[in-house]
CSV table of C-alpha atoms in Angstrom, one decimal:
chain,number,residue,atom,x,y,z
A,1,UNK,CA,30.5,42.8,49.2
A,2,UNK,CA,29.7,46.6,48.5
A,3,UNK,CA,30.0,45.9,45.0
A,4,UNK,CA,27.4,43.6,45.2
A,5,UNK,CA,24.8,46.0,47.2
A,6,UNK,CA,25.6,48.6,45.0
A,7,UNK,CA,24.5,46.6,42.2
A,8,UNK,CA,21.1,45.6,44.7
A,9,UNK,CA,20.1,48.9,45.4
A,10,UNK,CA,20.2,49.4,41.9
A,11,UNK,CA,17.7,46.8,41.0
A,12,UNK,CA,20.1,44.8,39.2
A,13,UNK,CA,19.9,41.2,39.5
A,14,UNK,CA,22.8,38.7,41.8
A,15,UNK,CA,22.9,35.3,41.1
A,16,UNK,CA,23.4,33.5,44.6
A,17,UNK,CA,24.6,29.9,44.1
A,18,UNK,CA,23.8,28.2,47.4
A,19,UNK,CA,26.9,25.3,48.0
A,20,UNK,CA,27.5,22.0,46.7
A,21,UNK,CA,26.0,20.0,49.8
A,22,UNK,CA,22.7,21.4,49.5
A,23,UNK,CA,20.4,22.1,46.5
A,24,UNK,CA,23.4,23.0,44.4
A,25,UNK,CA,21.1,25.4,42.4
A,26,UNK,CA,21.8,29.2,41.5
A,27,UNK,CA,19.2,31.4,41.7
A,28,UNK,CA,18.0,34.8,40.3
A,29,UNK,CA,17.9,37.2,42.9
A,30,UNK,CA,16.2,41.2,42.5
A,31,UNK,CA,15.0,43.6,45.5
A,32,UNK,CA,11.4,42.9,45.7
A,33,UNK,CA,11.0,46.7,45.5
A,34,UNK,CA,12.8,46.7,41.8
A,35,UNK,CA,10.6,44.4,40.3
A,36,UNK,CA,9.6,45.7,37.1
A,37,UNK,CA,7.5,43.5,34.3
A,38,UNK,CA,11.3,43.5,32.7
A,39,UNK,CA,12.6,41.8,35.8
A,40,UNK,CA,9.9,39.1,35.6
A,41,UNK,CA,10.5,38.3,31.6
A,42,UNK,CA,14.3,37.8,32.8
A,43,UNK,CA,13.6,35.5,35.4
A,44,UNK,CA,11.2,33.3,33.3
A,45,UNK,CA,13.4,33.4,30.5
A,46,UNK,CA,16.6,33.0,31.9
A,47,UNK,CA,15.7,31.6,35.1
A,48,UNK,CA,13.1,29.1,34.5
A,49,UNK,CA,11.8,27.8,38.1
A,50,UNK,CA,8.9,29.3,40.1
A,51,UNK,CA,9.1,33.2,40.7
A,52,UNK,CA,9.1,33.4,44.6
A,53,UNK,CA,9.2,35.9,46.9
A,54,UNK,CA,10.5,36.0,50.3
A,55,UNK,CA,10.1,37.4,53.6
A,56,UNK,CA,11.5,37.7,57.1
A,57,UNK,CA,10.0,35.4,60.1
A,58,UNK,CA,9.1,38.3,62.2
A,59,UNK,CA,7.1,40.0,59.5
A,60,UNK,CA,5.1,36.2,58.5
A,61,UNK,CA,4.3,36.2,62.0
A,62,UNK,CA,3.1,40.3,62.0
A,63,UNK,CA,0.8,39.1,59.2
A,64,UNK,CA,0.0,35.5,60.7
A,65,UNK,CA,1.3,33.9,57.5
A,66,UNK,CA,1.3,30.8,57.9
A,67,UNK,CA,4.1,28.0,56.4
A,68,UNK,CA,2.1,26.1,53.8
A,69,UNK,CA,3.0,23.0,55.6
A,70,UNK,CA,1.5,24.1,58.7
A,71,UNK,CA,-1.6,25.2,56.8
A,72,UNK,CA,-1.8,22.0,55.3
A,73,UNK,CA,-1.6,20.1,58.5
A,74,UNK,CA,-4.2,22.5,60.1
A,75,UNK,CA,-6.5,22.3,57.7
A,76,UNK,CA,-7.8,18.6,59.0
A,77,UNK,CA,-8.0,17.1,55.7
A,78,UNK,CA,-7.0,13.8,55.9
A,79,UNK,CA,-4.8,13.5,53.1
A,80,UNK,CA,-2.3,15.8,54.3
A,81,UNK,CA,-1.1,13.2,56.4
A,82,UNK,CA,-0.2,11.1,53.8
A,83,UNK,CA,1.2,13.6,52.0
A,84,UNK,CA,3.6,15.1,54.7
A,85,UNK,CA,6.7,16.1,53.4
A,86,UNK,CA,9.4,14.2,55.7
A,87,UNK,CA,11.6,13.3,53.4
A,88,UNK,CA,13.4,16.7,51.8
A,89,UNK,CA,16.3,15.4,50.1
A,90,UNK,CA,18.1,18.8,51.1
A,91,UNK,CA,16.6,20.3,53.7
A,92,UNK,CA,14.1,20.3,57.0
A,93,UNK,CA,11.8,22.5,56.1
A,94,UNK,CA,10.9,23.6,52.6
A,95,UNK,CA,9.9,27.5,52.8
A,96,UNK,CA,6.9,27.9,51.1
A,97,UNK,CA,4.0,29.5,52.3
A,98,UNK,CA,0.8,30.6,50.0
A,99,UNK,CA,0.5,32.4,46.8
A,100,UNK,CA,-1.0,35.8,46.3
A,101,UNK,CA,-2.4,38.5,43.9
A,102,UNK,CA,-2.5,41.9,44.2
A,103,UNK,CA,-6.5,42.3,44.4
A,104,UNK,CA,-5.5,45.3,40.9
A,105,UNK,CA,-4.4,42.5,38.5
A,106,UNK,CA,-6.7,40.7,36.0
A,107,UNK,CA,-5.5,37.3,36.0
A,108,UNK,CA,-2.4,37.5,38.0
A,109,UNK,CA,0.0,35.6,36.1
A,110,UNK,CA,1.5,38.0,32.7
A,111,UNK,CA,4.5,39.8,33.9
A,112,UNK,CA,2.7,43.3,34.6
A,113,UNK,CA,0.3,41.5,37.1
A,114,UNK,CA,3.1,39.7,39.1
A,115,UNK,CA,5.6,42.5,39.1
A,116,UNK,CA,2.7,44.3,40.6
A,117,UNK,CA,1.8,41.8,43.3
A,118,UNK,CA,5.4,42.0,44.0
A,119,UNK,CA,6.3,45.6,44.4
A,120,UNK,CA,3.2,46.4,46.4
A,121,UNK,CA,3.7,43.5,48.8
A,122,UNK,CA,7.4,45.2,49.2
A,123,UNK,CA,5.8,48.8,49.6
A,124,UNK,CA,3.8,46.7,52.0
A,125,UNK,CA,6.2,45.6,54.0
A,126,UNK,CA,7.6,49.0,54.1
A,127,UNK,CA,5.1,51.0,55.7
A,128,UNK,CA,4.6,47.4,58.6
A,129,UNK,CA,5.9,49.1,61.4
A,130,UNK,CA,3.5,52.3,61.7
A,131,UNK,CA,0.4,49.4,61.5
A,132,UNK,CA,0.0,47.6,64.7
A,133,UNK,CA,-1.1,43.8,64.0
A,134,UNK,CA,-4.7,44.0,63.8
A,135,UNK,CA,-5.0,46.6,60.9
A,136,UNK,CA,-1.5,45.4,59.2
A,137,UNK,CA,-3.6,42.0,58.7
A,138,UNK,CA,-6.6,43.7,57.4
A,139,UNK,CA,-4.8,45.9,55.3
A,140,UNK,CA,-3.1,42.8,53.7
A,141,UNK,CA,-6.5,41.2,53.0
A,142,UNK,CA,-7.9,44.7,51.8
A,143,UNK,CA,-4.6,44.7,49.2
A,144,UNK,CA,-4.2,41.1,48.4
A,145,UNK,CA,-6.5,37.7,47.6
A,146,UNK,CA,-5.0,34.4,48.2
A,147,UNK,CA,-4.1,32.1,46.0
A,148,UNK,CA,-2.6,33.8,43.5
A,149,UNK,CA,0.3,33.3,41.7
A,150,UNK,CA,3.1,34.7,43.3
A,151,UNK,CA,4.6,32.0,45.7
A,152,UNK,CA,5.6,33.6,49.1
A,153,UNK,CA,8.5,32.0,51.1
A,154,UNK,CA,9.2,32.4,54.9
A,155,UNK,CA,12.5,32.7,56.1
A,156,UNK,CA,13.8,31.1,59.5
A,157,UNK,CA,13.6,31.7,62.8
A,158,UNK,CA,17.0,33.1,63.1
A,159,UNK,CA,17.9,33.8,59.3
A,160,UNK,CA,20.8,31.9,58.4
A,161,UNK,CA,21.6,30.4,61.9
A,162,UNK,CA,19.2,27.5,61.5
A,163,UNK,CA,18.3,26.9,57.7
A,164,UNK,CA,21.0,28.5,54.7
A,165,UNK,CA,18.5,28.4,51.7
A,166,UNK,CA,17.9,30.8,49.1
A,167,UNK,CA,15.3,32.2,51.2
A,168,UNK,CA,17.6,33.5,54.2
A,169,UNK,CA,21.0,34.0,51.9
A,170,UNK,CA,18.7,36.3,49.6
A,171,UNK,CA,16.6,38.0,52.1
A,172,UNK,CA,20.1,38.9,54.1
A,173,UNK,CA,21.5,40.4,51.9
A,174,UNK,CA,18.0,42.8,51.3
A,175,UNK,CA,18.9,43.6,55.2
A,176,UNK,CA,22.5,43.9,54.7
A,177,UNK,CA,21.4,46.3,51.4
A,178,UNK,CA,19.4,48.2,53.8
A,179,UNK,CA,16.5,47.5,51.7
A,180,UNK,CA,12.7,46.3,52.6
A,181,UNK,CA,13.4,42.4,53.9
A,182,UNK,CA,12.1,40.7,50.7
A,183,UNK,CA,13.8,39.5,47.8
A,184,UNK,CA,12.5,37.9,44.4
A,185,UNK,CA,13.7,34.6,43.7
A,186,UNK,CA,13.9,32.2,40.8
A,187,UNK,CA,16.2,29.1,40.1
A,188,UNK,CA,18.2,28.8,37.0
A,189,UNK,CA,17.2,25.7,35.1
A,190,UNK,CA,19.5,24.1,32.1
A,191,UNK,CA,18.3,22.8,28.5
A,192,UNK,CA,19.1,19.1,29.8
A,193,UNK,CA,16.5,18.8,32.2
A,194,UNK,CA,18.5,19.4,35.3
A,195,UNK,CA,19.6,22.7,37.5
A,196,UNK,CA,21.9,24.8,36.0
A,197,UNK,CA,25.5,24.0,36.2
A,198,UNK,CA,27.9,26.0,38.3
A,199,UNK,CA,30.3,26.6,35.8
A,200,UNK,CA,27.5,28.0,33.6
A,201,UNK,CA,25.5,30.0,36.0
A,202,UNK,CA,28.9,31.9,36.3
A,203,UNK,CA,29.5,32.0,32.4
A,204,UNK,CA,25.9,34.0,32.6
A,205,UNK,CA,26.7,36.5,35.1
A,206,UNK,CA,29.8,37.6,33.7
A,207,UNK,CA,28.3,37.7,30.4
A,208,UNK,CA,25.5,39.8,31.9
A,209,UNK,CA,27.4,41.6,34.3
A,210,UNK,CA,25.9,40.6,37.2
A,211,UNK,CA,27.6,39.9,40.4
A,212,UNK,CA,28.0,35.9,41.6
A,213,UNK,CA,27.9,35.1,45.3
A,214,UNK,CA,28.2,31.7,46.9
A,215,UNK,CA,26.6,30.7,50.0
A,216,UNK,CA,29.0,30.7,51.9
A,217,UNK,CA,30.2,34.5,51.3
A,218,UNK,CA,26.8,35.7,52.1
A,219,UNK,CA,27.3,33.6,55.9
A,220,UNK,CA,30.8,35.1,56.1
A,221,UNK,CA,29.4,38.6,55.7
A,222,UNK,CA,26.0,38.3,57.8
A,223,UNK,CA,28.2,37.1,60.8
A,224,UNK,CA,30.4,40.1,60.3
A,225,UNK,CA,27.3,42.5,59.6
A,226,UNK,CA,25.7,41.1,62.7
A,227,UNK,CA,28.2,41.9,65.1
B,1,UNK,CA,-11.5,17.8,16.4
B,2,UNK,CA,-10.1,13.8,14.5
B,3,UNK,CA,-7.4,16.1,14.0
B,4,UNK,CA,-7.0,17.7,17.4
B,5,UNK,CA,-7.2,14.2,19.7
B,6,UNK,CA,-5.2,12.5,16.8
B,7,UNK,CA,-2.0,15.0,18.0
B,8,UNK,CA,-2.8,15.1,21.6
B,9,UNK,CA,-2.6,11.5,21.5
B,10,UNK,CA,0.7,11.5,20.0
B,11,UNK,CA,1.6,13.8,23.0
B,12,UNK,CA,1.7,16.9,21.0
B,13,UNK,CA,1.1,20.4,22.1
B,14,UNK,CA,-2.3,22.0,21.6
B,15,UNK,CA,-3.0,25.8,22.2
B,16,UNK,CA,-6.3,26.2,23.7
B,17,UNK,CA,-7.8,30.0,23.4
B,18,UNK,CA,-10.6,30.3,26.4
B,19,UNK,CA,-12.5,33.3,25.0
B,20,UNK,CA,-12.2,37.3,24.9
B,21,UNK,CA,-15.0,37.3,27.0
B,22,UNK,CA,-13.3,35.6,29.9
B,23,UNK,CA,-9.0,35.5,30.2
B,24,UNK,CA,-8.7,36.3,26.7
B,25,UNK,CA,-5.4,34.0,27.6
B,26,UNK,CA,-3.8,31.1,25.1
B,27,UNK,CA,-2.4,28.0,27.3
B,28,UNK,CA,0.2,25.2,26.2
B,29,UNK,CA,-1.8,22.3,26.8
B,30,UNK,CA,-0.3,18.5,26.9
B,31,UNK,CA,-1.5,15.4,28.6
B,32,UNK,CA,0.0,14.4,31.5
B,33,UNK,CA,0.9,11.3,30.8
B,34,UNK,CA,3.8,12.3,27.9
B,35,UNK,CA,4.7,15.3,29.5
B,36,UNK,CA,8.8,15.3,29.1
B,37,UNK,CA,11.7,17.3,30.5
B,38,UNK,CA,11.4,18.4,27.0
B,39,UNK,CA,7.9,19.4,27.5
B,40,UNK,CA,8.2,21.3,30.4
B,41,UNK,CA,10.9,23.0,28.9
B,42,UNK,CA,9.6,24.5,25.8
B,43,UNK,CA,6.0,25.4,28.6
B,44,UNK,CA,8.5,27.6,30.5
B,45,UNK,CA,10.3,28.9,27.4
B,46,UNK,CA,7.5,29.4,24.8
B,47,UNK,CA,4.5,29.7,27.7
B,48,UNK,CA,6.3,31.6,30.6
B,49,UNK,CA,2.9,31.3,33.0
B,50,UNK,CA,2.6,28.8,36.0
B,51,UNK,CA,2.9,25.2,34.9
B,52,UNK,CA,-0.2,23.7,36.3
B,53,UNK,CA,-1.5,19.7,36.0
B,54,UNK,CA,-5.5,19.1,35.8
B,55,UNK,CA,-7.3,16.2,37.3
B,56,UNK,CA,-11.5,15.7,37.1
B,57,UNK,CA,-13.3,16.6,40.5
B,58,UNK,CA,-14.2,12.6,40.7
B,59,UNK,CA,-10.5,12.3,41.0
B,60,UNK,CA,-10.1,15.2,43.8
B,61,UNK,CA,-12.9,13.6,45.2
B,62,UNK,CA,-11.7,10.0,45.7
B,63,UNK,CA,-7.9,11.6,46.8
B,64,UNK,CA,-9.4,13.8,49.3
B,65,UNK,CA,-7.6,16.9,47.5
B,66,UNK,CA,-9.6,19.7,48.2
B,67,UNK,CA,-9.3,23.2,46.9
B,68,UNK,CA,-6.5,25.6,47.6
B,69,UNK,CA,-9.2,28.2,48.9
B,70,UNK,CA,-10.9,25.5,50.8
B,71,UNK,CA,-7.9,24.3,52.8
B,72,UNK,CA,-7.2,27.9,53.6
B,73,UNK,CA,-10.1,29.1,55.5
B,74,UNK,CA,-10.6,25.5,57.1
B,75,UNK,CA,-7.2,25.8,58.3
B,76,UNK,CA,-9.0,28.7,60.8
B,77,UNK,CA,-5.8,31.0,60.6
B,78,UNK,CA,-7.6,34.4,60.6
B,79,UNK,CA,-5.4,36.2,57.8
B,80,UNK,CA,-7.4,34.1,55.3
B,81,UNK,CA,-10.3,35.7,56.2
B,82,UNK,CA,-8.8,38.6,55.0
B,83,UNK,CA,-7.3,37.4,51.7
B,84,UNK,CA,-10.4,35.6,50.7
B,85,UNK,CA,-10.6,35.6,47.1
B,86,UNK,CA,-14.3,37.4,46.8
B,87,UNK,CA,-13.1,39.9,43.7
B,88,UNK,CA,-11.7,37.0,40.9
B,89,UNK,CA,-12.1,39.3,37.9
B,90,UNK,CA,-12.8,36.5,35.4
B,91,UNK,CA,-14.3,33.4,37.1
B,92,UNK,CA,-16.4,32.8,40.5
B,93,UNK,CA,-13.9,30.0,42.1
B,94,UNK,CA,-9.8,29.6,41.4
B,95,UNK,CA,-9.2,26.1,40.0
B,96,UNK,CA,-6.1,25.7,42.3
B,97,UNK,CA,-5.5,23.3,44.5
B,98,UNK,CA,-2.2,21.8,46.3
B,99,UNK,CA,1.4,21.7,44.6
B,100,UNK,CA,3.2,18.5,45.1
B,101,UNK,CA,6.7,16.7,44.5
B,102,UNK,CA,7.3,13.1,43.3
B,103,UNK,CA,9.0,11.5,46.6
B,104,UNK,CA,12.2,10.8,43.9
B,105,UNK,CA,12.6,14.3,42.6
B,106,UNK,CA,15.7,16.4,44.3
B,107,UNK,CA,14.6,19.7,44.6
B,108,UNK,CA,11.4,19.3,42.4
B,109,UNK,CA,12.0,22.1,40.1
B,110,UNK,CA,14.3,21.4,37.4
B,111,UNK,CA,13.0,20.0,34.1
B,112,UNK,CA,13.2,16.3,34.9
B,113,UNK,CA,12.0,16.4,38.6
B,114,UNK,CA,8.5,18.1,37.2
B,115,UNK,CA,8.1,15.8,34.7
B,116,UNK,CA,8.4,12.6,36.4
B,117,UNK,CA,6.1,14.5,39.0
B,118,UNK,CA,3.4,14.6,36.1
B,119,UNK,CA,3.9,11.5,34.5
B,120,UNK,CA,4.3,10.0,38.2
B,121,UNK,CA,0.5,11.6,38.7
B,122,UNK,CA,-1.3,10.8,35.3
B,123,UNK,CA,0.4,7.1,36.3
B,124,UNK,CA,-1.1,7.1,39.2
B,125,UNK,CA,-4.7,8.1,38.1
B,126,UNK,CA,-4.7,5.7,35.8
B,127,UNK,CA,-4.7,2.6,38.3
B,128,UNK,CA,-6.8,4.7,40.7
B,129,UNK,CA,-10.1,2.8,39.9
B,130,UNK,CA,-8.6,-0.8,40.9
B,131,UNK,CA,-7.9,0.8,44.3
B,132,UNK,CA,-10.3,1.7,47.7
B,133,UNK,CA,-10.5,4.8,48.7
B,134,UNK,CA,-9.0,4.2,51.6
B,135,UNK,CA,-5.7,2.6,49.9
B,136,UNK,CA,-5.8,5.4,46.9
B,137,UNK,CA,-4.6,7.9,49.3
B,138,UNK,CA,-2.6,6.0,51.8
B,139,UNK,CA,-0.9,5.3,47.9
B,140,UNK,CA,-0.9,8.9,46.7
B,141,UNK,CA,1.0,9.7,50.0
B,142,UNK,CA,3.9,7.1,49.2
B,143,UNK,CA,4.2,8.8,45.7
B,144,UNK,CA,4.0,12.4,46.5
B,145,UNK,CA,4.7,15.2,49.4
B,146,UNK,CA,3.1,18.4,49.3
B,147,UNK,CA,3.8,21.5,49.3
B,148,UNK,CA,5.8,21.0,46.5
B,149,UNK,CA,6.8,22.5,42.2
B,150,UNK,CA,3.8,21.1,40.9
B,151,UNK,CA,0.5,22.6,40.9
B,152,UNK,CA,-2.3,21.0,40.7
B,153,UNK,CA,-6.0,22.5,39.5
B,154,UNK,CA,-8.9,20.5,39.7
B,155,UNK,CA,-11.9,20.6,37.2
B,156,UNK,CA,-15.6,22.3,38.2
B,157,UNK,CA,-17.9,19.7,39.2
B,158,UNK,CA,-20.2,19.2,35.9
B,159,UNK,CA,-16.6,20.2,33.9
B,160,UNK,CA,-17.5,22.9,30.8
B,161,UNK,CA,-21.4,23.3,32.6
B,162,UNK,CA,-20.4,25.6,35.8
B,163,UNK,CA,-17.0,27.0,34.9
B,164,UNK,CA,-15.0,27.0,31.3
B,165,UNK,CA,-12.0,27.9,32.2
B,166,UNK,CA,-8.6,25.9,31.1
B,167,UNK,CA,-9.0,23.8,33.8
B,168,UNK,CA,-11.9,22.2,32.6
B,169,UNK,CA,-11.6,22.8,28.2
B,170,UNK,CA,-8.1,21.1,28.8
B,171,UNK,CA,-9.4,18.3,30.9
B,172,UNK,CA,-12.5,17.6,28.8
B,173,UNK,CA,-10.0,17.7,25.9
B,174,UNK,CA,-8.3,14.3,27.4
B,175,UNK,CA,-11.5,12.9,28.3
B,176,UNK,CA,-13.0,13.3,24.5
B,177,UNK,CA,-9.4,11.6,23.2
B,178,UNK,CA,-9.8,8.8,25.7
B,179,UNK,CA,-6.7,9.8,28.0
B,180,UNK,CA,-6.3,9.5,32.1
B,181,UNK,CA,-8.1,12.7,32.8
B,182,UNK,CA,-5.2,15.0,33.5
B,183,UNK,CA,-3.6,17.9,31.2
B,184,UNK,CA,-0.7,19.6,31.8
B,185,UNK,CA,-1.1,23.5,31.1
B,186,UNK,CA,0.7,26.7,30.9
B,187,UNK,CA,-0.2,30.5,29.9
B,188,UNK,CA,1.8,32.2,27.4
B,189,UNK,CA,2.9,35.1,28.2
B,190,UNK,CA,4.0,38.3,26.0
B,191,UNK,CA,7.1,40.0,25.9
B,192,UNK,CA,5.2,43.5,26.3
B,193,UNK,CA,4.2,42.5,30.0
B,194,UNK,CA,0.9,41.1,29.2
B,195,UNK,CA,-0.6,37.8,27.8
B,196,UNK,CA,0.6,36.7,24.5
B,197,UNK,CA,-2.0,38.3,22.0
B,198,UNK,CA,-4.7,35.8,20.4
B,199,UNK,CA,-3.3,36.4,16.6
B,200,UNK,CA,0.3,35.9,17.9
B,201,UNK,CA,-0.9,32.8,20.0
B,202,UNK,CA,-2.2,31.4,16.7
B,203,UNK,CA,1.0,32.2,14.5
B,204,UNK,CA,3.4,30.5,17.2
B,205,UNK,CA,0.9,27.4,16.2
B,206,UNK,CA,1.0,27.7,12.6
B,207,UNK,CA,4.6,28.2,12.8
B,208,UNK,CA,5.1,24.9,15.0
B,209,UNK,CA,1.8,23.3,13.5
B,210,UNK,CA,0.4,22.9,16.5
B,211,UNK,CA,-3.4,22.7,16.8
B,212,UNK,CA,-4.8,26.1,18.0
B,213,UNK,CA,-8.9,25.5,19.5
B,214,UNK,CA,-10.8,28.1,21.1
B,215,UNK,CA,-13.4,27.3,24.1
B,216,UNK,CA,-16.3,27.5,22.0
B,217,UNK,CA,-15.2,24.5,19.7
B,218,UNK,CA,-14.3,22.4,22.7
B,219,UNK,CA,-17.4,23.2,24.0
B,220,UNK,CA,-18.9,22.3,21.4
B,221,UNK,CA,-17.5,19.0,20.5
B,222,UNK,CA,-18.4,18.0,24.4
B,223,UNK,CA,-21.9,18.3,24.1
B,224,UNK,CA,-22.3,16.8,21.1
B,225,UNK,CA,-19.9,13.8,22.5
B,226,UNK,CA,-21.5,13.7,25.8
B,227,UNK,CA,-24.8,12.6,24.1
């Protein structure tokens, strides 16, 4: 465990495999703060899914971020009630909530522009608790537009308690890390059209020299950690 | 252009330029309907940007599917008042709309869960004018959940007229080859943290003899077909 938030307060990437019973998926994780245009190459290259970036409950609700689901829902349109998502093969809940730019990049998507979004929303996050909520909201709208096209993703209630995704295991161990409470996510696809396998999600991080965690050490540790 | 829609409808990639005047940004572009896990894998390896599918705005229209930026400040959550998106360097309006998953996929993400996504969609559009309207989205919502890996954009009202954006020179490219309205699209990205250069845009496509169009010629070529 302290080898592997050494290696996160370095900025160097952990690959956090989730478990068997769930998605099955290994994902990318960096400290949101450490994302550098280098960071984002890596994760499209070697990661493949959506670059995502998370954050704790407490500070969606600070903002009044919404779950996209919820927004969806509120939003009256009729089709959303078609389109309800109540059948999530692997989970309740998926985490999503919108996209963003920062309001400095062109058109949001080359690697400069989204390493940008993502290291100011962490800087952000870092200076919430001298804002009260009123000017920590507009703030936000004065640094950000919405949509964009960095995908922000809401942890749980209670962190890894209630829902043991990539969003809570990587956003524990930020806390655990002692770092800003947002990590940058991306899931590691293979060249056969399906997730990455286990066995060679591993091959790449010893290859790479980056730690592996399972989903289950990151539950053993946050139980300890929160004591 | 015989030569252009002759390879799009083999299901080939085209690389559409939109102009130095507006992204100055080079984009995959397939149609929907023979997008691949193969596809999708050489847009996230050889693009890098978002992978995004288009539909016409008759189509979002007869689904109901509005506009990301529209669901968001009808949902009446006051951030968005905040993060409306008044400052778009390049365009007046963002093309995006909703992401979605096929109700089949697993996670959504992986090669073959986006591409039966797309397919799933382009399918669908093509049987959309034997159905209501009432029974296209009760239909839609039996195919697809949202939020979900997919997103879609949907095309300016009077397509290349109001906006010419990807969005709408991909789209107008199915149209003009007699397709289901929908491309599939990604950015290509540099490895210098910026978009992918115009002259090295243009040698991937020699190299891989894939057609390379800029958004004057497809401009062109609609007016003169829309006669």
């Amino acid at each position: 465990m302290d080898e592997v938030i050494r290696k996160i307060k370095m900025g160097i990437p952990v690959l956090v495999y989730d478990s068997k019973d769930r998605e099955g998926e290994t994902d990318i994780v960096v400290a949101s703060k450490f994302v550098t245009h280098d960071i984002i190459k890596l994760m499209r290259k070697d990661g493949g899914g959506l670059i995502c970036t998370t954050m704790t409950y407490e500070i969606s609700q600070k903002l009044g971020i919404p779950f996209m689901v919820d927004i969806l829902q509120k939003s009256g349109y009729e089709i959303f009630k078609y389109l309800y998502p109540n059948d999530i093969p692997y989970d309740e809940k998926s985490s999503f909530s919108i996209t963003i730019n920062h309001r400095k990049t062109f058109t949001g998507i080359p690697d400069n522009d989204r390493s940008l979004t993502i290291r100011e929303f962490a800087n952000f996050i870092e200076r919430l608790n001298v804002l009260d909520e009123k000017s920590a909201r507009v703030e936000f709208g004065k640094l950000f537009r919405s949509p964009g096209h960095v995908h922000l993703l809401i942890s749980s209630k209670d962190l890894l308690k209630s829902r043991r995704g990539h969003t809570e295991l990587s956003t524990a161990l930020m806390i655990m890390s002692g770092l800003t409470p947002s990590a940058t996510i991306v899931e590691m696809l293979g060249d056969d059209g399906r997730s990455l396998p286990y066995q060679k999600a591993k091959n790449y991080a010893i290859e790479h020299n980056y730690p592996f965690v399972e989903g289950s050490e990151i539950i053993e540790w946050w139980e300890k950690w929160s004591e």
